[in-house]
Amino acid sequence: MSVPPIVPDANKATKAPTMKTDSPKGDNHPKSQTSRRVEPSAHFRAKARIKSHDEYLRLYNESLESPETFWKSQTRDLVFRTPSRKFLEWDSPHAKFFVGATLNITESCLDRHLATEARNRAAIVWEGEPGDVRTLTYLELHHEVVKLTAALADLGVAAGDRVAIYMGMVPEAAIAMLACARLGAPHSVIFGGFSADALRDRINDCEAKVLITQDGAYRRGAIVPLKKMADAALLETPSVQHAVVLSRIGRSGSEVSPAEMKPGRDIWWHELLSREPSLANKEMADAPNAFDAEHPLFILYTSGSTGKPKGVLHTTAGYLAGVHVSTNAVFDIRDSDLYWCTADVGWVTGHSYIVYGPMSVGASCMMYEGAPNFPDPGRFWQIIERHGVTILYTAPTAIRAFIRWGDEFPKRHNLGSLRLLGSVGEPINPEVWQWYHRVIGASQCPVVDTWWQTETGSIMLTTLPAASGSKPGSTGLPMFGVEPDVVDADGRSVKAGEGGRLIIKHPWPSMARTLWGDDERFRQTYFNVVPNVYFTGDGAKRDEDGYYWVTGRIDDVLNIAGHRIGTAEVESAFVSHPAIAEAAAVGRPDELKGSALVVFVTLKQGAAPSGQLRDELKAHIEKEIGKFARPDEIRFAEGLPKTRSGKIMRRLLKEIAAGATAMKGDTSTLEDFSVVAQLQAAQEP
Ligand code: WT7
């Protein structure tokens, strides 16, 4: 069978109208640059699973023409209890994949490896920031997950109940996720960089029954007091009955654990696991239940265009299929590899490419707790040398920081074990790509740039490392089963080389199923720009060779140092401060972070601009959202430029933030011109 097109005529447009001014410019990549390809070495190619562009094309075409056959053969290693009756049911915007199948996802990620050589292979090689190392084999990981599954069930967690996870980068974060999945309890991991308020809001939105956290996490030599922040959040989370607390600080250091335990609510992880579980729960954990293919696996909050974060819901079988197939194709992991994705488990990259994808293929995964520049900027390279990492998957913002810190740090270490490099999270500019390729990969390792999103679940655009050759700065070609397009404001395909909106025309197995508790917002956000077609929120162009060049967000979402931040979220946090009347958040190009966060504010009567207020506002954002959302610049203004209908003119503010002196574009709809001059003059004191 084949996937029914969402809009059969979306691709039929022949004449491309000119782009509207708010769309991304497609002219920032000159032709000479878009045609240059870097081909993998013959040596790399010889050992790869997918060895040529033709082989990629054959599989890609099969994935579109006979998806059922394609996905069946590519997921044959996965464990299903009941096979599916049907590949897809699509009732826009709702997709069901592998209809009728039942499975327990952890059997694919853990149990199946116990019958193979993977049994005693390292599943996780973990290094703490202080330098402590722990290795968990698949057998040991399975054992820990089974124990926690039974213990959570004893605490009253049942299939369908939500569990919040607020942890740092410790193996137990992966154990907690897998135990929830084994139990059928959707997890919601909240990044450890979020503040107590942000944690509280996310817990309340998904009404989590249990919170799993830790006393503290090591970061840049200091301790992030996770339990203390969790305690503040838990003052206002009526759904939470228990907090399970891992002792990370208390155990590894000589210090006394800083966490205060609330009797009846809080329990130490190690104490919980030392209890003998009930027989029924022990049996359930050993031989877990199978769940429907569409059983909710996790909710992951991400930023959108309103102040309220979106709870992206992923379900079981389609998500597993997506991350499994892409992990095999993109990273081509072998038994001898040590694969390292440097993302945090609190973001989707950590879910898909630290936990579910790699474990579904039995990979050995490196995991590191701390900062890349602790105790010095050579830490990543030291880890690669120490453990023999072979595949590195990291973000452009990190690579740019490495470039700034200087080549001497990577040069001090033997990086000869590396054979493949990956990039994710934001566009990687060609110069940064070249540095990564040359300095980290010794010009020997293919670099795969992977474009995808929290909502897509798995990698959507990339060049398979031995198949098609990379074009530095381009995110490459569509992954299996993915049919993207670039369209204008009316939903018509634009010509090669022209900029437009990046859409995906057909449903794919790992796509988000809805937004938790807000299905209407799901439809409005993603399936409305072009009716019934998935809109990514990104601008892109496609070149003559079919390679995609993603230019960045064209909605109200910013990408600051690889972190996704909603402008509305920042603005509503600002106006919750008593001194602020109005706020407008925009991005400004930044060499290191990609975008820096600039916020224009007007003050209420009685408040006056000052350095002190500016510091206070930065601290306020840190409390409302988290440290990573601290604005780089706050600019006080007497009024914000608005259209006659009252819309803030963001495009103008962006130009002002970027330091433009003469206004580009049309300003005739400005309500008050004097405001523009005033804003340009409003500099940091
Ligand atoms: C947004 C999604 C995908 C996991 C990490 C971020 C941007 C992501 C790339 C890339 C250009 C990229 C897009 C996208 N993005 N990867 N390779 N090239 N842009 O997940 O927080 O959901 O953010 O990140 O703008 O829409 P996320």
XYZ file of C-alpha atoms and ligand atoms in Angstrom:
712
model
C 0.000 0.000 0.000
C 1.121 3.568 -0.342
C 0.672 6.543 1.923
C -2.213 8.724 0.776
C -0.951 12.202 -0.013
C -2.237 14.826 2.364
C -2.755 17.371 -0.374
C -2.343 15.768 -3.746
C -1.892 19.013 -5.642
C 0.494 20.780 -3.262
C 3.362 20.030 -5.605
C 1.687 20.848 -8.860
C 2.320 24.560 -8.931
C 4.524 25.559 -11.805
C 4.896 29.272 -11.439
C 6.419 30.430 -8.196
C 5.166 33.812 -7.029
C 7.652 36.119 -5.369
C 8.248 35.529 -1.686
C 6.615 37.691 0.921
C 9.046 39.816 2.856
C 8.658 37.874 6.103
C 9.885 34.695 4.483
C 13.515 33.661 4.694
C 15.850 34.848 2.028
C 17.080 32.086 -0.193
C 19.973 34.057 -1.567
C 22.517 33.639 1.169
C 24.123 30.570 -0.357
C 25.868 31.376 -3.648
C 25.696 28.782 -6.407
C 29.395 27.877 -6.159
C 28.761 26.868 -2.580
C 25.601 24.863 -3.153
C 27.204 22.596 -5.712
C 30.317 21.606 -3.777
C 30.181 18.153 -2.229
C 32.438 16.398 0.214
C 32.483 12.691 -0.543
C 33.284 10.047 2.088
C 36.523 8.121 1.744
C 36.522 4.785 -0.063
C 37.599 3.239 3.217
C 34.522 4.570 5.034
C 32.258 3.653 2.158
C 33.468 0.063 2.006
C 32.374 -0.626 5.562
C 29.033 1.192 5.513
C 25.578 -0.359 5.374
C 24.281 2.008 2.717
C 27.224 2.518 0.386
C 26.036 4.643 -2.506
C 23.624 7.310 -3.584
C 21.853 4.734 -5.756
C 21.365 2.469 -2.800
C 19.928 5.382 -0.817
C 17.604 6.252 -3.694
C 16.413 2.682 -4.060
C 15.513 2.503 -0.355
C 14.038 5.993 -0.355
C 11.815 5.196 -3.310
C 10.774 1.943 -1.714
C 9.883 3.814 1.491
C 7.501 6.037 -0.479
C 6.118 3.505 -2.926
C 5.757 0.484 -0.642
C 5.996 1.869 2.889
C 4.573 -1.265 4.412
C 7.272 -3.484 2.898
C 9.975 -0.946 3.659
C 9.132 -0.486 7.342
C 8.540 -4.165 7.865
C 11.958 -5.128 6.597
C 13.747 -2.230 8.330
C 12.169 -2.999 11.718
C 12.547 -6.780 11.623
C 14.901 -6.713 14.641
C 12.310 -5.037 16.847
C 10.102 -7.001 19.192
C 6.350 -6.924 18.587
C 4.005 -9.149 20.604
C 1.207 -8.808 18.090
C 1.934 -7.857 14.475
C 0.147 -4.882 12.951
C -2.929 -5.210 10.767
C -2.356 -2.037 8.848
C 0.575 0.321 8.353
C -1.251 3.642 8.559
C -4.588 5.177 9.347
C -4.580 8.879 8.539
C -7.392 11.171 9.540
C -5.706 14.562 9.361
C -4.101 15.660 11.620
C -4.239 12.320 13.392
C -2.065 9.411 12.395
C -2.017 5.856 13.650
C 0.876 3.671 12.572
C 1.301 -0.098 12.891
C -2.390 -0.346 13.639
C -3.269 -3.261 15.899
C 0.324 -4.049 16.890
C 1.215 -4.499 20.535
C 4.645 -4.200 22.083
C 6.658 -3.203 25.098
C 9.278 -0.806 23.748
C 11.819 -1.832 26.383
C 11.885 -5.365 25.008
C 13.354 -3.934 21.813
C 15.775 -1.710 23.720
C 16.834 -4.127 26.450
C 15.442 -7.658 26.667
C 16.251 -8.631 23.110
C 19.934 -7.858 23.662
C 20.202 -10.313 26.531
C 19.969 -13.209 24.093
C 22.815 -11.864 21.941
C 26.433 -10.789 22.281
C 25.163 -7.405 23.374
C 24.376 -8.928 26.770
C 27.749 -8.005 28.220
C 28.385 -5.021 25.979
C 28.450 -1.585 27.559
C 25.085 0.050 27.055
C 26.197 3.191 28.872
C 29.739 4.389 29.518
C 29.215 7.305 31.822
C 31.632 9.923 33.053
C 30.680 12.270 35.846
C 31.950 15.819 35.781
C 34.310 15.192 38.715
C 35.851 12.367 36.656
C 34.137 9.307 38.131
C 33.319 6.618 35.564
C 30.594 3.977 35.509
C 29.772 1.389 32.912
C 26.468 -0.427 32.655
C 26.232 -3.445 30.372
C 22.937 -4.240 28.703
C 22.446 -6.969 31.307
C 23.055 -4.521 34.147
C 20.913 -1.817 32.585
C 18.082 -4.286 32.136
C 18.411 -5.313 35.764
C 18.229 -1.702 37.002
C 15.262 -0.900 34.787
C 13.351 -3.971 35.948
C 13.975 -3.087 39.599
C 12.789 0.484 39.161
C 9.747 -0.654 37.171
C 8.588 -2.834 40.052
C 9.383 -0.128 42.591
C 7.404 2.520 40.710
C 4.472 0.139 40.465
C 4.708 -0.366 44.228
C 4.521 3.411 44.641
C 1.187 3.287 42.830
C 2.237 4.189 39.288
C 0.094 2.340 36.757
C 0.022 2.249 32.962
C -1.215 5.608 31.683
C -0.095 7.586 34.754
C 2.381 10.363 33.999
C 5.802 10.522 35.626
C 7.929 13.674 35.569
C 11.708 13.307 35.419
C 13.889 16.262 36.460
C 17.462 15.079 36.468
C 20.921 15.819 35.217
C 22.971 13.650 32.904
C 23.276 10.505 34.995
C 22.591 6.918 33.876
C 19.591 6.908 36.192
C 17.863 9.429 33.916
C 17.862 6.810 31.155
C 16.925 4.099 33.655
C 13.969 6.203 34.829
C 12.741 6.797 31.282
C 12.994 3.125 30.400
C 11.289 2.017 33.636
C 8.357 4.338 32.910
C 8.147 2.978 29.378
C 8.255 -0.595 30.662
C 5.379 0.215 32.956
C 3.425 2.005 30.235
C 3.545 5.257 32.217
C 4.299 8.175 29.854
C 7.303 10.134 31.068
C 7.825 13.827 30.808
C 11.465 14.750 31.140
C 11.987 18.352 32.160
C 15.449 19.679 31.332
C 17.489 20.267 34.500
C 18.180 23.844 33.380
C 14.534 24.794 33.849
C 13.574 26.790 36.926
C 11.238 25.660 39.700
C 8.382 27.670 38.183
C 8.859 26.115 34.751
C 9.033 22.659 36.328
C 5.838 23.307 38.287
C 3.916 24.419 35.197
C 4.959 21.346 33.206
C 4.142 18.958 36.054
C 0.724 20.565 36.426
C 0.006 20.480 32.730
C 0.550 16.727 32.490
C -0.636 16.060 36.072
C 2.294 13.833 36.934
C 1.753 11.423 39.795
C 5.403 10.924 40.639
C 8.496 13.072 40.188
C 11.890 11.447 39.788
C 14.760 13.788 40.582
C 18.161 13.906 42.249
C 19.701 15.796 45.132
C 22.007 17.792 42.907
C 23.971 17.644 39.686
C 27.557 18.684 38.982
C 27.881 21.479 36.480
C 31.018 23.513 35.847
C 32.401 22.540 39.220
C 29.323 23.731 41.103
C 26.230 21.883 42.221
C 22.865 22.473 40.577
C 20.421 22.028 43.482
C 17.773 20.070 41.606
C 15.969 18.784 44.699
C 15.771 22.266 46.170
C 14.162 23.536 42.987
C 11.887 20.516 42.854
C 10.803 21.264 46.431
C 9.796 24.772 45.408
C 7.863 23.404 42.454
C 6.163 20.709 44.527
C 4.562 23.319 46.796
C 2.042 23.849 44.013
C 1.653 20.513 42.241
C -1.394 18.762 43.696
C -1.070 15.730 41.406
C 2.334 14.629 42.714
C 2.116 11.947 45.375
C 5.771 10.963 45.617
C 9.209 12.223 44.740
C 11.929 9.649 44.136
C 15.327 11.216 44.799
C 18.605 9.879 43.493
C 21.548 10.582 45.737
C 24.175 11.840 43.314
C 25.990 14.408 45.405
C 25.741 12.686 48.738
C 27.227 9.500 47.419
C 30.061 10.610 45.249
C 31.432 13.452 47.283
C 32.311 13.810 50.895
C 29.655 16.451 51.365
C 26.407 15.629 53.006
C 23.576 15.443 50.529
C 21.837 18.809 50.449
C 18.357 17.411 49.878
C 15.780 17.652 52.597
C 13.327 14.801 52.441
C 9.651 15.367 53.121
C 8.324 12.391 55.098
C 5.564 10.449 53.367
C 6.221 12.142 50.024
C 9.931 11.800 49.311
C 11.909 8.622 49.088
C 15.547 8.019 48.187
C 16.050 6.053 44.988
C 18.395 3.564 46.718
C 15.991 3.019 49.598
C 13.103 2.462 47.254
C 15.111 -0.125 45.340
C 16.254 -1.903 48.483
C 12.650 -2.708 49.387
C 11.289 -6.068 48.294
C 8.576 -5.337 45.705
C 5.233 -7.077 45.784
C 5.235 -10.382 43.949
C 2.712 -9.175 41.374
C 4.763 -6.091 40.527
C 7.981 -8.078 40.442
C 6.428 -10.474 37.953
C 5.057 -7.610 35.893
C 8.480 -5.938 35.765
C 10.193 -9.184 34.724
C 7.641 -9.999 32.057
C 6.160 -6.589 31.225
C 2.819 -5.943 29.609
C 2.506 -5.247 25.917
C 0.811 -2.003 24.940
C -1.005 -0.808 21.883
C 1.146 0.671 19.109
C -0.407 4.063 19.846
C 0.044 3.913 23.620
C 1.537 7.254 24.787
C 5.281 6.907 25.348
C 6.253 10.404 26.415
C 5.256 14.027 26.604
C 8.013 16.513 25.943
C 7.381 20.206 26.430
C 8.692 22.570 23.826
C 8.238 26.235 23.044
C 5.733 27.585 20.595
C 4.254 30.899 19.635
C 2.219 31.463 22.793
C 3.314 31.821 26.395
C 2.253 28.280 27.194
C 4.671 25.505 26.273
C 3.401 22.683 24.119
C 3.317 19.132 25.450
C 4.358 17.185 22.365
C 3.010 13.650 22.599
C 4.829 10.703 21.063
C 3.440 7.203 21.004
C 5.120 3.832 20.957
C 5.510 1.792 17.766
C 5.865 4.543 15.156
C 8.329 6.467 17.307
C 10.401 3.350 17.915
C 10.415 2.525 14.212
C 11.513 6.068 13.330
C 14.391 6.283 15.771
C 15.523 2.702 15.094
C 15.653 3.019 11.324
C 17.310 6.455 11.414
C 19.903 5.373 13.996
C 20.887 2.475 11.748
C 20.972 4.542 8.586
C 22.553 7.760 9.829
C 24.985 6.575 12.493
C 25.545 3.088 11.106
C 26.580 1.922 14.562
C 28.620 -1.296 14.859
C 29.513 -3.512 17.812
C 32.936 -1.913 17.983
C 31.602 1.650 18.122
C 31.330 3.915 21.104
C 28.717 6.447 20.129
C 28.395 9.792 21.889
C 25.471 12.153 21.546
C 26.303 15.152 23.714
C 22.708 16.389 24.047
C 20.882 16.481 27.355
C 18.193 13.854 28.000
C 15.878 16.769 28.748
C 15.594 17.557 25.030
C 14.273 15.401 22.231
C 17.763 14.618 20.937
C 18.464 12.911 24.249
C 15.248 10.910 24.026
C 15.702 9.742 20.450
C 19.472 9.504 20.082
C 20.780 8.763 23.558
C 18.079 6.423 24.781
C 15.522 4.891 22.405
C 17.323 4.880 19.022
C 20.782 3.705 20.097
C 19.438 1.204 22.598
C 17.081 -0.247 20.020
C 20.166 -1.150 17.982
C 22.229 -2.311 20.975
C 24.739 0.538 20.779
C 27.356 1.422 23.371
C 26.632 5.000 24.379
C 28.927 7.489 25.997
C 27.208 9.784 28.472
C 28.818 12.789 30.175
C 27.416 14.669 33.122
C 28.980 18.093 32.948
C 30.102 21.139 31.032
C 32.312 20.988 27.924
C 34.765 23.464 29.412
C 35.265 21.979 32.835
C 37.913 21.908 34.145
C 39.191 23.265 30.822
C 37.958 23.528 27.223
C 39.621 20.223 26.367
C 37.156 18.108 28.300
C 35.274 16.644 25.312
C 38.513 15.697 23.564
C 39.856 14.165 26.735
C 36.687 12.049 27.012
C 36.982 10.932 23.388
C 40.601 9.903 23.902
C 40.023 8.281 27.292
C 37.105 6.104 26.211
C 37.789 5.737 22.499
C 34.647 7.432 21.215
C 34.098 6.625 17.527
C 30.954 8.606 16.651
C 30.331 12.131 17.922
C 26.946 13.858 17.566
C 26.882 17.430 18.839
C 25.493 20.913 18.161
C 26.839 23.842 16.121
C 26.679 26.141 19.138
C 29.128 23.835 20.934
C 31.373 23.631 17.874
C 31.462 27.422 17.628
C 32.508 27.594 21.269
C 35.300 25.064 20.599
C 36.520 27.187 17.693
C 36.632 30.220 19.940
C 38.463 28.366 22.695
C 41.217 27.471 20.234
C 42.592 24.553 18.260
C 45.197 23.793 20.879
C 42.639 21.970 23.027
C 41.576 19.302 20.510
C 45.191 19.125 19.256
C 46.371 18.086 22.706
C 44.379 14.836 22.449
C 44.407 11.803 20.232
C 41.079 11.855 18.413
C 42.058 9.040 16.074
C 39.227 6.801 17.277
C 36.607 9.065 15.657
C 35.110 7.843 12.392
C 31.862 9.795 12.032
C 30.696 13.253 13.114
C 27.158 14.587 13.396
C 25.554 17.976 13.902
C 22.069 18.892 15.094
C 19.971 21.690 16.486
C 20.496 24.671 14.212
C 22.001 25.508 10.861
C 25.742 24.844 10.744
C 27.498 27.420 8.621
C 30.024 26.129 6.076
C 33.063 27.538 7.913
C 32.078 25.826 11.139
C 31.357 22.615 9.208
C 34.862 22.793 7.669
C 36.516 23.304 11.032
C 34.629 20.362 12.529
C 35.602 18.198 9.561
C 39.242 19.266 9.520
C 40.216 19.770 13.159
C 38.021 17.193 14.921
C 37.667 14.681 12.097
C 41.223 15.081 10.696
C 39.492 15.389 7.283
C 38.770 11.653 7.540
C 35.295 11.520 9.081
C 32.085 12.225 7.207
C 30.012 14.977 8.813
C 26.262 14.408 8.847
C 24.086 17.434 9.445
C 20.704 16.241 10.708
C 17.577 18.383 10.612
C 14.579 17.428 12.702
C 12.403 18.684 15.568
C 10.799 17.663 18.826
C 7.618 17.168 16.821
C 9.175 14.973 14.131
C 10.584 12.512 16.690
C 13.424 11.398 14.450
C 15.840 12.734 11.831
C 14.028 13.994 8.715
C 16.747 15.514 6.536
C 20.381 14.456 6.343
C 22.950 12.902 4.058
C 23.651 9.298 4.935
C 27.373 9.239 5.692
C 28.523 6.899 2.915
C 25.779 7.487 0.398
C 25.374 10.929 -1.029
C 28.197 13.249 -0.132
C 27.730 16.290 2.108
C 27.414 19.889 1.109
C 28.747 21.963 3.987
C 25.905 24.140 5.219
C 23.175 21.984 3.729
C 21.227 19.548 5.823
C 20.945 17.202 2.861
C 18.290 14.904 1.555
C 15.073 13.448 2.941
C 15.226 10.418 5.193
C 13.236 7.322 4.356
C 9.507 7.906 4.316
C 9.903 11.683 4.418
C 8.494 13.818 1.612
C 9.372 17.448 2.262
C 8.683 20.439 0.095
C 9.348 24.163 0.076
C 6.247 26.236 -0.543
C 5.161 29.843 -0.742
C 2.535 31.554 1.389
C -0.199 29.953 -0.711
C 1.156 26.460 -0.276
C 2.600 26.146 -3.774
C 6.017 24.615 -4.393
C 8.693 27.129 -5.212
C 11.434 26.598 -7.773
C 14.815 25.129 -6.920
C 16.982 27.731 -5.250
C 14.077 29.832 -4.020
C 13.259 30.271 -0.374
C 9.991 29.306 1.236
C 8.323 27.423 4.038
C 9.489 23.924 4.810
C 6.613 21.445 4.956
C 6.286 17.669 5.079
C 3.605 16.321 2.819
C 2.843 12.892 4.213
C 2.528 11.489 7.702
C 5.587 9.564 8.954
C 5.784 6.990 11.754
C 7.585 9.062 14.429
C 5.487 12.211 14.032
C 3.916 13.789 17.108
C 0.356 12.582 17.593
C -1.061 15.626 19.365
C -0.297 18.272 21.977
C -1.156 17.059 25.445
C -4.563 18.401 26.397
C -4.769 20.713 23.395
C -5.566 18.883 20.199
C -6.962 22.037 18.609
C -3.640 23.805 19.053
C -1.958 20.802 17.396
C -4.118 21.245 14.328
C -3.785 25.028 14.284
C -0.028 25.111 14.742
C 1.066 22.428 12.337
C -1.701 21.668 9.858
C -3.121 25.049 9.044
C -0.456 27.009 7.199
C -0.953 24.683 4.280
C -4.260 22.930 5.005
C -3.713 19.374 6.250
C 0.026 19.430 5.568
C 2.634 19.503 8.347
C 4.303 22.907 8.603
C 7.664 22.860 10.343
C 7.952 26.530 11.308
C 11.256 26.659 9.416
C 12.254 28.420 6.247
C 14.326 26.563 3.678
C 15.290 26.250 0.072
C 16.004 23.208 -2.045
C 18.841 23.345 -4.567
C 19.080 21.813 -8.031
C 20.376 18.542 -6.573
C 17.457 18.219 -4.177
C 19.561 19.183 -1.141
C 17.817 21.218 1.542
C 19.234 24.389 3.066
C 17.379 25.255 6.261
C 17.546 28.947 7.058
C 15.909 28.884 10.496
C 12.611 29.560 12.209
C 10.098 31.800 10.517
C 7.547 31.579 13.327
C 7.726 33.166 16.763
C 10.288 30.700 18.017
C 13.942 31.522 18.624
C 16.876 29.174 18.603
C 19.319 30.508 21.193
C 22.470 28.412 21.522
C 20.505 25.388 20.338
C 17.759 25.961 22.915
C 14.292 26.487 21.620
C 12.680 29.533 23.205
C 9.299 31.027 22.398
C 9.229 34.813 22.079
C 5.776 34.855 23.689
C 7.056 32.818 26.623
C 9.813 35.337 27.271
C 7.422 38.238 26.823
C 4.822 36.893 29.220
C 7.552 36.232 31.761
C 8.652 39.863 31.388
C 5.213 41.368 31.814
C 4.703 39.329 34.971
C 7.335 41.636 36.514
C 5.692 44.634 38.256
C 7.828 47.234 36.458
C 7.071 46.066 32.924
C 4.213 47.291 30.745
C 5.100 45.647 27.440
C 7.858 43.462 26.081
C 8.965 42.218 22.680
C 11.604 39.500 22.349
C 13.607 39.093 19.161
C 16.751 37.308 18.035
C 19.945 39.055 17.003
C 22.598 37.212 14.970
C 25.352 36.045 17.300
C 28.628 34.457 16.398
C 28.562 32.001 19.270
C 24.924 31.317 20.065
C 23.507 31.559 16.540
C 20.963 33.982 17.928
C 21.210 36.160 20.998
C 18.088 37.098 22.910
C 17.223 40.809 22.828
C 14.155 42.100 24.644
C 12.629 45.543 24.158
C 10.569 46.687 27.118
C 8.401 49.610 28.072
C 8.002 50.420 31.741
C 4.950 51.088 33.847
C 4.304 54.498 35.399
C 6.716 55.107 38.210
C 9.404 52.703 37.037
C 12.619 54.049 35.562
C 15.330 52.373 33.484
C 18.458 51.463 35.414
C 21.243 48.931 35.463
C 19.759 47.559 38.639
C 16.357 47.000 37.047
C 18.065 45.317 34.128
C 19.821 42.852 36.464
C 16.588 42.316 38.328
C 14.783 41.515 35.068
C 17.456 39.034 34.043
C 17.127 37.303 37.408
C 13.356 37.335 36.985
C 13.592 35.452 33.672
C 15.975 32.984 35.230
C 13.362 32.303 37.881
C 10.409 32.150 35.493
C 12.015 30.023 32.782
C 15.602 29.096 33.523
C 19.173 30.301 33.212
C 19.411 29.409 29.546
C 16.695 31.967 28.712
C 18.489 34.943 30.329
C 18.346 37.766 27.793
C 21.627 38.931 26.312
C 20.347 42.446 26.052
C 17.423 44.377 27.512
C 16.530 47.659 25.835
C 14.220 50.140 27.517
C 11.886 52.085 25.266
C 9.128 54.632 25.547
C 6.874 52.758 23.169
C 7.098 49.758 20.857
C 6.587 50.161 17.121
C 3.176 48.818 16.144
C 1.015 48.489 13.108
C -2.348 50.236 13.060
C -3.989 47.009 14.161
C -1.743 46.961 17.200
C 0.705 44.228 16.176
C 4.242 44.744 17.328
C 6.516 45.154 14.323
C 9.005 42.428 15.066
C 10.801 42.640 11.765
C 11.679 46.208 12.555
C 12.774 45.385 16.077
C 14.969 42.614 14.709
C 16.700 45.086 12.449
C 17.110 47.544 15.287
C 18.498 44.797 17.515
C 20.941 43.811 14.791
C 22.155 47.376 14.757
C 20.577 48.554 11.525
C 20.795 52.284 11.139
C 18.612 52.853 8.092
C 15.295 51.018 8.176
C 14.849 48.447 5.459
C 11.452 47.441 4.173
C 8.112 49.084 4.561
C 7.544 51.147 7.649
C 4.473 53.037 6.474
C 2.192 51.151 8.862
C 4.109 52.420 11.902
C 1.854 54.037 14.470
C 4.498 56.324 15.834
C 7.664 57.001 13.892
C 9.357 58.817 16.708
C 9.489 55.546 18.540
C 11.920 54.070 15.994
C 14.536 56.718 16.484
C 14.103 56.455 20.213
C 14.597 52.688 20.186
C 17.758 52.879 18.149
C 19.157 55.284 20.651
C 18.157 53.096 23.584
C 21.421 51.329 24.347
C 22.551 49.453 27.413
C 23.655 51.995 30.052
C 14.343 23.371 15.422
C 13.807 22.249 16.255
C 16.249 18.329 16.461
C 16.641 18.229 17.821
C 17.134 19.469 18.455
C 16.232 20.670 18.341
C 16.310 23.811 14.257
C 17.350 21.519 14.253
C 18.700 21.670 12.568
C 19.657 21.543 11.516
C 19.099 23.706 10.827
C 18.006 22.886 12.674
C 15.129 24.078 13.364
C 14.041 23.231 13.969
N 17.167 22.755 13.743
N 18.275 20.863 13.559
N 20.379 20.435 11.358
N 19.812 22.586 10.672
N 18.198 23.890 11.810
O 14.883 20.323 18.478
O 14.077 22.108 20.025
O 12.476 20.844 18.565
O 14.072 22.524 17.609
O 15.756 23.410 15.521
O 14.791 25.418 13.429
O 12.740 23.685 13.669
P 13.812 21.440 18.733
